[in-house]
Amino acid sequence: MVMRIGRTIPPAASPIYLKDIVSGIAGFFQGERIVKRFEDELKSFYQVRYCFAVSSGKAALVFILQALHEIYPERNEVLIPAYTCYSVPSAIIRAGFKVRLCDMAQGTLDFDFDRLKEELDSPRLLCVIPTHLFGMPADVERVKTLISKRDIFVLEDAAQAMGGEWNGKKLGTLGNVGLFSLGRGKAFSTLEGGLILTDNDLIGRILEKRLADIKGYGVLDSLKLILNVVALSVLIYPWIYWLPKLLPFLKLGETYFNPFFPIRRLSSFQAGMAKKWNTKINNLKAARSINNNKIAGYGINPPGVCRGAIADLIRFPVLVADSDTKMKILRKSERMGLGISGGYPDSIDGIDGIGNISNKNSFPVAKDIAERIITLPVHSLMSEGDVKNMMQMLKPLLIH
Ligand SMILES: *Cc1c(COP(=O)(O)O)cnc(C)c1O
């Protein structure tokens, strides 16, 4: 464990400014109608009939899975990539369903489609979750084609891809139902939060009914939220980020599996903070795009098919030669405060205490990704010098 005092880059960041906090507090006093307005703006931008704002991406997943299950009560398995965010199995298990895993295709962060085809034959399968990991678009169309006329839903996990596009289509709207996360370190953040989008009447109406009874944040929880936002808005800057990083109870940058999380409606404070979300997303995206292109300019390619322009990556993933190289890079990055992160530490079947996985194959490509992946920070708080320093450190270790 390296203790560094001095400029330290966070691995991902969507900064929150004083004016966001001010409009959040204004939203707090306006109440529920500000949340409705946020949902209406999203519906019109994404051209979908239903949008619901909740307390996290995980909460969004729980609601969606329960709604889908109401349509096909005999189906209880959820098929996800064997390498993904631990929040996904946390939510599936919280909702009472079984996790089914599909290995990844070599050199990508997307499904191995030959394996996917086999997995789709399970008669208990409720839905498949293609995932735009780190903002890299997954091939949702191909999943839909494979499913063809079967009664299996496509749930698009765009948690890390709000504002992203693929072939002129907006990510989040490609499946039967989609979700975004507004958590820390996502494409756009209100500290925590999740959004559900669907144009499917059946799914939309069930969600509408289920969400009608859901409580929002109480006053005390809202106050806690406001205090956390104020703290984060300062502590996320590279000149001070070393400080919260030294505090182990904050668990910064750690990935853990935890099916116990609150499920609420988004608060009016958060909806207020999200005011002018579209402009903010475009600004964050523009800053990331400069850094993504700079890194790509060094001849470094992220895993995945990159047809034409580089995607709106929120962290730039790189598969390095082997796990020794990965460890060496992470140690150097810690010492130098460069913000390089190791991605999720293992494939989903390797999570301690996960239980409940309905297909016990092995997932060698997902394991290999976990061993070799690093992610480079590209957010708006990176200076030109930060990118240069990082690439200088990486260059001798990436060329092999
Ligand atoms: C973050 C994330 C989630 C869950 O979102 P939270 O808002 O953190 O609950 C789900 N899927 C993926 C791929 C994520 O990165």
Short mmCIF file of C-alpha atoms and ligand atoms in Angstrom, two decimals:
data_model
loop_
_atom_site.label_atom_id
_atom_site.label_comp_id
_atom_site.label_asym_id
_atom_site.label_seq_id
_atom_site.Cartn_x
_atom_site.Cartn_y
_atom_site.Cartn_z
CA MET A 1 0.00 0.00 0.00
CA VAL A 2 1.50 3.27 -1.15
CA MET A 3 0.60 6.43 0.74
CA ARG A 4 0.87 9.36 -1.55
CA ILE A 5 0.50 12.99 -0.58
CA GLY A 6 0.29 15.30 -3.57
CA ARG A 7 -1.50 15.62 -6.90
CA THR A 8 -3.50 12.43 -7.43
CA ILE A 9 -5.90 11.77 -10.31
CA PRO A 10 -9.17 9.94 -9.56
CA PRO A 11 -9.74 6.98 -11.95
CA ALA A 12 -13.08 8.45 -13.04
CA ALA A 13 -14.89 11.67 -12.20
CA SER A 14 -17.95 13.66 -13.18
CA PRO A 15 -17.31 16.86 -11.24
CA ILE A 16 -20.15 18.57 -9.38
CA TYR A 17 -19.96 22.36 -9.23
CA LEU A 18 -21.29 24.87 -6.73
CA LYS A 19 -24.02 25.93 -9.16
CA ASP A 20 -25.21 22.29 -9.39
CA ILE A 21 -25.51 22.18 -5.61
CA VAL A 22 -27.41 25.46 -5.62
CA SER A 23 -29.88 24.19 -8.23
CA GLY A 24 -30.11 20.93 -6.27
CA ILE A 25 -31.18 22.82 -3.16
CA ALA A 26 -33.69 24.80 -5.22
CA GLY A 27 -34.97 21.43 -6.54
CA PHE A 28 -35.24 20.11 -2.99
CA PHE A 29 -37.75 22.86 -2.19
CA GLN A 30 -39.69 22.35 -5.43
CA GLY A 31 -40.26 18.67 -4.64
CA GLU A 32 -41.60 15.87 -6.80
CA ARG A 33 -42.49 17.96 -9.84
CA ILE A 34 -38.81 18.61 -10.53
CA VAL A 35 -38.23 14.84 -10.71
CA LYS A 36 -41.17 14.55 -13.14
CA ARG A 37 -39.71 17.33 -15.25
CA PHE A 38 -36.33 15.55 -15.41
CA GLU A 39 -38.12 12.37 -16.56
CA ASP A 40 -40.14 14.30 -19.16
CA GLU A 41 -37.00 15.90 -20.59
CA LEU A 42 -35.37 12.48 -20.86
CA LYS A 43 -38.45 11.00 -22.56
CA SER A 44 -38.44 13.69 -25.16
CA PHE A 45 -34.68 13.56 -25.77
CA TYR A 46 -34.55 9.77 -25.99
CA GLN A 47 -37.90 9.51 -27.83
CA VAL A 48 -39.30 6.93 -25.44
CA ARG A 49 -42.73 6.85 -23.80
CA TYR A 50 -41.52 5.84 -20.34
CA CYS A 51 -38.72 7.07 -18.11
CA PHE A 52 -38.31 6.53 -14.37
CA ALA A 53 -35.71 8.10 -12.09
CA VAL A 54 -34.62 6.02 -9.08
CA SER A 55 -31.89 5.95 -6.44
CA SER A 56 -29.25 3.91 -8.31
CA GLY A 57 -28.50 1.82 -11.37
CA LYS A 58 -28.88 -1.23 -9.13
CA ALA A 59 -32.35 -0.09 -8.04
CA ALA A 60 -33.23 0.45 -11.72
CA LEU A 61 -32.14 -3.13 -12.46
CA VAL A 62 -34.25 -4.54 -9.62
CA PHE A 63 -37.37 -2.72 -10.85
CA ILE A 64 -36.82 -3.77 -14.45
CA LEU A 65 -36.23 -7.43 -13.59
CA GLN A 66 -39.34 -7.54 -11.40
CA ALA A 67 -41.40 -5.99 -14.20
CA LEU A 68 -40.10 -8.47 -16.78
CA HIS A 69 -40.81 -11.32 -14.37
CA GLU A 70 -44.39 -10.16 -14.06
CA ILE A 71 -44.69 -10.71 -17.82
CA TYR A 72 -43.02 -14.17 -17.79
CA PRO A 73 -43.42 -15.49 -14.22
CA GLU A 74 -41.99 -18.92 -15.11
CA ARG A 75 -38.63 -17.39 -16.12
CA ASN A 76 -36.06 -16.57 -13.44
CA GLU A 77 -32.58 -16.52 -15.01
CA VAL A 78 -30.70 -13.43 -16.10
CA LEU A 79 -27.84 -13.77 -18.58
CA ILE A 80 -24.97 -11.33 -18.13
CA PRO A 81 -21.39 -11.00 -19.37
CA ALA A 82 -18.99 -12.99 -17.16
CA TYR A 83 -16.90 -9.80 -16.88
CA THR A 84 -18.98 -6.85 -15.72
CA CYS A 85 -19.59 -4.50 -12.80
CA TYR A 86 -20.32 -6.36 -9.54
CA SER A 87 -23.41 -4.19 -9.09
CA VAL A 88 -25.15 -6.24 -11.77
CA PRO A 89 -25.16 -9.62 -9.96
CA SER A 90 -25.80 -7.71 -6.70
CA ALA A 91 -29.07 -6.42 -8.17
CA ILE A 92 -30.05 -9.72 -9.80
CA ILE A 93 -29.65 -11.59 -6.52
CA ARG A 94 -31.35 -8.82 -4.56
CA ALA A 95 -34.34 -9.15 -6.90
CA GLY A 96 -34.42 -12.91 -6.24
CA PHE A 97 -33.24 -14.18 -9.63
CA LYS A 98 -30.50 -16.50 -10.81
CA VAL A 99 -27.35 -15.27 -12.52
CA ARG A 100 -26.36 -17.00 -15.75
CA LEU A 101 -22.98 -16.10 -17.26
CA CYS A 102 -21.73 -15.92 -20.81
CA ASP A 103 -18.02 -15.68 -21.56
CA MET A 104 -16.59 -12.78 -23.54
CA ALA A 105 -15.12 -12.81 -27.03
CA GLN A 106 -11.33 -12.66 -27.08
CA GLY A 107 -10.05 -9.09 -27.44
CA THR A 108 -13.43 -7.46 -26.70
CA LEU A 109 -15.57 -6.52 -23.69
CA ASP A 110 -18.64 -8.02 -25.37
CA PHE A 111 -20.27 -11.47 -25.43
CA ASP A 112 -18.77 -14.45 -27.21
CA PHE A 113 -21.73 -14.75 -29.57
CA ASP A 114 -21.23 -18.48 -30.23
CA ARG A 115 -21.52 -19.12 -26.52
CA LEU A 116 -24.43 -16.69 -26.25
CA LYS A 117 -26.34 -18.68 -28.85
CA GLU A 118 -26.06 -21.81 -26.67
CA GLU A 119 -26.98 -19.98 -23.47
CA LEU A 120 -30.15 -18.62 -25.05
CA ASP A 121 -31.60 -22.16 -25.16
CA SER A 122 -32.25 -22.16 -21.42
CA PRO A 123 -36.07 -22.31 -21.06
CA ARG A 124 -35.90 -20.34 -17.81
CA LEU A 125 -34.12 -17.35 -19.33
CA LEU A 126 -35.89 -14.05 -18.61
CA CYS A 127 -33.50 -11.58 -20.21
CA VAL A 128 -30.03 -10.90 -21.59
CA ILE A 129 -28.03 -7.86 -20.48
CA PRO A 130 -25.62 -6.55 -23.13
CA THR A 131 -23.39 -3.99 -21.41
CA HIS A 132 -21.51 -0.95 -22.68
CA LEU A 133 -18.56 -1.43 -20.35
CA PHE A 134 -16.55 1.77 -19.76
CA GLY A 135 -18.72 3.31 -22.51
CA MET A 136 -17.56 0.88 -25.22
CA PRO A 137 -20.70 0.04 -27.20
CA ALA A 138 -21.79 -3.62 -27.06
CA ASP A 139 -23.47 -5.13 -30.10
CA VAL A 140 -27.09 -5.01 -28.93
CA GLU A 141 -28.45 -5.56 -32.46
CA ARG A 142 -26.63 -8.85 -32.71
CA VAL A 143 -28.15 -10.02 -29.41
CA LYS A 144 -31.59 -9.11 -30.75
CA THR A 145 -30.98 -11.01 -33.98
CA LEU A 146 -29.91 -14.13 -32.07
CA ILE A 147 -33.00 -14.01 -29.89
CA SER A 148 -35.21 -13.49 -32.95
CA LYS A 149 -38.74 -14.56 -32.03
CA ARG A 150 -38.09 -16.07 -28.62
CA ASP A 151 -39.72 -14.63 -25.49
CA ILE A 152 -36.50 -13.27 -24.02
CA PHE A 153 -36.02 -9.60 -23.23
CA VAL A 154 -32.98 -7.51 -24.03
CA LEU A 155 -32.10 -5.26 -21.10
CA GLU A 156 -29.48 -2.76 -22.21
CA ASP A 157 -27.04 -1.91 -19.41
CA ALA A 158 -25.96 1.58 -20.41
CA ALA A 159 -24.98 2.42 -16.80
CA GLN A 160 -21.63 3.74 -18.02
CA ALA A 161 -22.82 5.11 -21.34
CA MET A 162 -25.29 7.96 -20.82
CA GLY A 163 -24.80 10.33 -23.74
CA GLY A 164 -23.09 7.70 -25.89
CA GLU A 165 -24.14 6.81 -29.42
CA TRP A 166 -23.61 3.95 -31.82
CA ASN A 167 -24.27 4.11 -35.57
CA GLY A 168 -26.31 7.25 -35.01
CA LYS A 169 -28.50 5.60 -32.34
CA LYS A 170 -28.55 6.64 -28.70
CA LEU A 171 -27.21 4.06 -26.27
CA GLY A 172 -29.85 3.18 -23.69
CA THR A 173 -32.62 2.89 -26.28
CA LEU A 174 -31.40 -0.16 -28.21
CA GLY A 175 -33.00 -2.95 -26.14
CA ASN A 176 -36.56 -3.56 -24.92
CA VAL A 177 -35.62 -1.57 -21.84
CA GLY A 178 -32.44 0.27 -20.83
CA LEU A 179 -30.80 1.84 -17.82
CA PHE A 180 -28.28 4.54 -16.95
CA SER A 181 -26.45 5.04 -13.67
CA LEU A 182 -25.97 8.50 -12.19
CA GLY A 183 -23.47 7.16 -9.64
CA ARG A 184 -20.05 8.61 -8.86
CA GLY A 185 -17.61 8.12 -11.69
CA LYS A 186 -20.22 7.46 -14.39
CA ALA A 187 -20.67 9.50 -17.57
CA PHE A 188 -22.85 12.00 -15.71
CA SER A 189 -23.48 11.96 -11.97
CA THR A 190 -25.82 13.18 -9.25
CA LEU A 191 -23.71 11.30 -6.66
CA GLU A 192 -26.08 8.36 -6.92
CA GLY A 193 -29.10 7.65 -9.09
CA GLY A 194 -30.46 5.47 -11.86
CA LEU A 195 -32.68 5.97 -14.90
CA ILE A 196 -34.94 3.48 -16.65
CA LEU A 197 -35.95 4.03 -20.28
CA THR A 198 -38.41 2.01 -22.30
CA ASP A 199 -40.70 2.48 -25.25
CA ASN A 200 -42.44 -0.84 -24.56
CA ASP A 201 -46.00 -0.24 -23.30
CA LEU A 202 -46.28 -3.51 -21.43
CA ILE A 203 -43.02 -2.99 -19.50
CA GLY A 204 -43.66 0.74 -19.07
CA ARG A 205 -47.12 0.30 -17.55
CA ILE A 206 -45.97 -2.35 -15.09
CA LEU A 207 -43.08 -0.11 -14.00
CA GLU A 208 -45.44 2.83 -13.64
CA LYS A 209 -47.64 0.81 -11.29
CA ARG A 210 -44.74 -0.59 -9.27
CA LEU A 211 -43.00 2.75 -8.90
CA ALA A 212 -46.14 4.54 -7.76
CA ASP A 213 -45.74 3.05 -4.25
CA ILE A 214 -42.03 3.67 -3.89
CA LYS A 215 -40.84 6.11 -1.28
CA GLY A 216 -38.41 8.91 -2.04
CA TYR A 217 -35.58 10.13 0.20
CA GLY A 218 -36.71 11.32 3.61
CA VAL A 219 -35.52 14.71 4.85
CA LEU A 220 -32.66 13.17 6.81
CA ASP A 221 -31.51 11.07 3.85
CA SER A 222 -31.70 14.14 1.61
CA LEU A 223 -29.54 16.08 4.04
CA LYS A 224 -27.01 13.27 4.12
CA LEU A 225 -27.01 13.31 0.33
CA ILE A 226 -26.43 17.07 0.24
CA LEU A 227 -23.51 16.81 2.68
CA ASN A 228 -21.93 14.00 0.65
CA VAL A 229 -22.31 15.99 -2.55
CA VAL A 230 -20.67 19.04 -0.97
CA ALA A 231 -17.76 16.89 0.27
CA LEU A 232 -17.35 15.12 -3.08
CA SER A 233 -17.53 18.35 -5.08
CA VAL A 234 -14.29 19.42 -3.36
CA LEU A 235 -12.49 16.14 -2.68
CA ILE A 236 -12.64 14.90 -6.28
CA TYR A 237 -10.04 17.44 -7.46
CA PRO A 238 -6.54 16.06 -8.13
CA TRP A 239 -4.90 18.59 -5.76
CA ILE A 240 -6.82 17.10 -2.81
CA TYR A 241 -7.96 13.62 -3.94
CA TRP A 242 -4.95 12.02 -2.18
CA LEU A 243 -6.64 12.93 1.12
CA PRO A 244 -9.92 10.97 0.84
CA LYS A 245 -7.89 8.18 -0.76
CA LEU A 246 -5.95 7.80 2.49
CA LEU A 247 -9.16 7.21 4.44
CA PRO A 248 -9.87 3.47 4.27
CA PHE A 249 -13.50 3.71 5.43
CA LEU A 250 -14.43 5.63 2.26
CA LYS A 251 -13.53 2.52 0.22
CA LEU A 252 -12.69 4.71 -2.77
CA GLY A 253 -12.27 2.87 -6.01
CA GLU A 254 -13.12 -0.51 -4.52
CA THR A 255 -15.46 -2.92 -6.22
CA TYR A 256 -17.63 -5.05 -4.01
CA PHE A 257 -20.57 -7.37 -4.27
CA ASN A 258 -23.43 -6.26 -2.01
CA PRO A 259 -27.09 -7.14 -2.55
CA PHE A 260 -28.21 -4.87 0.31
CA PHE A 261 -28.79 -1.38 -1.00
CA PRO A 262 -31.61 1.16 -0.66
CA ILE A 263 -34.30 1.23 -3.34
CA ARG A 264 -35.95 4.61 -3.65
CA ARG A 265 -37.20 7.15 -6.09
CA LEU A 266 -34.62 9.78 -7.13
CA SER A 267 -34.75 12.76 -4.79
CA SER A 268 -35.83 16.23 -5.88
CA PHE A 269 -32.40 17.49 -4.75
CA GLN A 270 -30.74 15.19 -7.30
CA ALA A 271 -33.22 16.08 -10.05
CA GLY A 272 -32.46 19.73 -9.30
CA MET A 273 -28.73 19.02 -9.58
CA ALA A 274 -29.33 17.38 -12.95
CA LYS A 275 -30.74 20.61 -14.40
CA LYS A 276 -29.31 21.24 -17.90
CA TRP A 277 -28.09 17.63 -17.89
CA ASN A 278 -27.79 17.52 -21.65
CA THR A 279 -25.42 20.49 -21.87
CA LYS A 280 -23.40 19.11 -18.96
CA ILE A 281 -23.13 15.68 -20.57
CA ASN A 282 -21.92 17.25 -23.81
CA ASN A 283 -19.24 19.24 -21.97
CA LEU A 284 -17.99 16.19 -20.05
CA LYS A 285 -18.04 14.16 -23.25
CA ALA A 286 -16.03 16.78 -25.15
CA ALA A 287 -13.33 16.78 -22.45
CA ARG A 288 -13.19 12.95 -22.44
CA SER A 289 -13.08 12.81 -26.20
CA ILE A 290 -9.92 14.95 -26.29
CA ASN A 291 -8.20 12.62 -23.82
CA ASN A 292 -9.50 9.43 -25.48
CA ASN A 293 -8.15 10.61 -28.81
CA LYS A 294 -4.82 11.64 -27.30
CA ILE A 295 -4.35 8.15 -25.85
CA ALA A 296 -5.45 6.49 -29.09
CA GLY A 297 -2.95 8.79 -30.81
CA TYR A 298 -0.16 6.90 -29.02
CA GLY A 299 -1.25 3.82 -30.94
CA ILE A 300 -3.08 2.27 -28.01
CA ASN A 301 -6.33 0.47 -28.83
CA PRO A 302 -9.11 -0.33 -26.40
CA PRO A 303 -10.51 -3.89 -26.60
CA GLY A 304 -13.53 -4.10 -28.88
CA VAL A 305 -14.41 -3.30 -32.42
CA CYS A 306 -13.78 0.35 -33.03
CA ARG A 307 -15.32 1.11 -36.36
CA GLY A 308 -14.44 4.69 -37.22
CA ALA A 309 -14.42 7.21 -34.38
CA ILE A 310 -13.43 6.20 -30.88
CA ALA A 311 -16.40 5.74 -28.51
CA ASP A 312 -17.20 8.01 -25.57
CA LEU A 313 -15.15 5.99 -23.09
CA ILE A 314 -15.49 7.11 -19.47
CA ARG A 315 -12.30 5.14 -18.66
CA PHE A 316 -9.98 3.98 -21.44
CA PRO A 317 -9.62 0.18 -21.10
CA VAL A 318 -6.38 -1.49 -22.21
CA LEU A 319 -5.46 -5.19 -22.13
CA VAL A 320 -1.78 -5.42 -21.19
CA ALA A 321 0.55 -8.36 -21.86
CA ASP A 322 0.10 -10.27 -18.60
CA SER A 323 -0.83 -9.90 -14.95
CA ASP A 324 2.78 -9.05 -13.95
CA THR A 325 2.73 -6.07 -16.30
CA LYS A 326 -0.64 -5.05 -14.91
CA MET A 327 0.64 -5.16 -11.31
CA LYS A 328 3.76 -3.22 -12.26
CA ILE A 329 1.66 -0.51 -13.93
CA LEU A 330 -0.77 -0.27 -11.01
CA ARG A 331 2.08 0.04 -8.49
CA LYS A 332 3.75 2.79 -10.49
CA SER A 333 0.45 4.58 -10.96
CA GLU A 334 -0.25 4.50 -7.21
CA ARG A 335 3.17 5.93 -6.48
CA MET A 336 2.83 8.66 -9.09
CA GLY A 337 -0.88 9.42 -8.51
CA LEU A 338 -1.79 8.75 -12.14
CA GLY A 339 -5.28 7.32 -11.54
CA ILE A 340 -4.85 4.11 -13.51
CA SER A 341 -7.19 1.44 -12.19
CA GLY A 342 -7.32 -2.34 -12.45
CA GLY A 343 -10.96 -2.63 -13.53
CA TYR A 344 -13.09 -5.25 -11.75
CA PRO A 345 -10.83 -7.67 -9.88
CA ASP A 346 -12.29 -10.98 -11.11
CA SER A 347 -14.89 -12.53 -13.39
CA ILE A 348 -18.36 -12.77 -11.82
CA ASP A 349 -18.04 -16.50 -11.00
CA GLY A 350 -14.96 -15.64 -8.91
CA ILE A 351 -16.83 -13.34 -6.50
CA ASP A 352 -16.76 -14.58 -2.91
CA GLY A 353 -20.20 -15.54 -1.65
CA ILE A 354 -21.98 -15.10 -4.97
CA GLY A 355 -23.63 -18.57 -4.90
CA ASN A 356 -26.64 -18.91 -7.16
CA ILE A 357 -24.95 -19.08 -10.58
CA SER A 358 -27.08 -21.35 -12.73
CA ASN A 359 -24.44 -22.43 -15.25
CA LYS A 360 -21.18 -23.57 -13.74
CA ASN A 361 -18.99 -23.59 -16.84
CA SER A 362 -15.67 -21.87 -16.81
CA PHE A 363 -15.19 -18.44 -18.29
CA PRO A 364 -11.55 -18.30 -19.37
CA VAL A 365 -11.75 -15.14 -21.46
CA ALA A 366 -13.48 -13.18 -18.68
CA LYS A 367 -10.79 -14.41 -16.24
CA ASP A 368 -8.10 -13.36 -18.68
CA ILE A 369 -9.64 -9.88 -19.03
CA ALA A 370 -9.72 -9.51 -15.23
CA GLU A 371 -6.04 -10.46 -15.06
CA ARG A 372 -4.86 -8.15 -17.83
CA ILE A 373 -7.15 -5.14 -17.89
CA ILE A 374 -6.21 -1.66 -16.79
CA THR A 375 -8.29 1.47 -17.28
CA LEU A 376 -6.80 4.90 -17.91
CA PRO A 377 -8.51 8.04 -16.62
CA VAL A 378 -9.85 10.36 -19.34
CA HIS A 379 -12.17 12.67 -17.38
CA SER A 380 -12.34 16.44 -17.50
CA LEU A 381 -10.09 16.94 -14.44
CA MET A 382 -7.05 15.59 -16.30
CA SER A 383 -4.61 18.23 -17.45
CA GLU A 384 -2.54 17.95 -20.60
CA GLY A 385 0.49 17.30 -18.38
CA ASP A 386 -1.34 14.47 -16.60
CA VAL A 387 -1.98 12.66 -19.87
CA LYS A 388 1.65 13.15 -20.94
CA ASN A 389 3.01 11.84 -17.63
CA MET A 390 0.76 8.83 -17.79
CA MET A 391 1.72 7.95 -21.35
CA GLN A 392 5.40 8.42 -20.61
CA MET A 393 5.16 5.91 -17.77
CA LEU A 394 3.09 3.48 -19.84
CA LYS A 395 4.95 3.53 -23.15
CA PRO A 396 7.81 1.19 -22.27
CA LEU A 397 5.37 -1.20 -20.55
CA LEU A 398 2.79 -1.40 -23.31
CA ILE A 399 5.05 -1.99 -26.27
CA HIS A 400 5.84 -5.68 -26.46
C1 LIG B 1 -22.33 1.27 -12.08
C2 LIG B 1 -22.92 0.20 -12.84
C3 LIG B 1 -24.17 -0.36 -12.51
C4 LIG B 1 -24.94 0.02 -11.28
O1 LIG B 1 -25.13 1.37 -11.08
P1 LIG B 1 -25.16 1.99 -9.61
O2 LIG B 1 -25.79 3.33 -9.86
O3 LIG B 1 -23.76 2.08 -9.14
O4 LIG B 1 -26.01 1.12 -8.77
C5 LIG B 1 -24.67 -1.35 -13.33
N1 LIG B 1 -24.01 -1.79 -14.41
C6 LIG B 1 -22.80 -1.29 -14.75
C7 LIG B 1 -22.11 -1.81 -15.96
C8 LIG B 1 -22.22 -0.30 -13.98
O5 LIG B 1 -21.01 0.17 -14.30
#
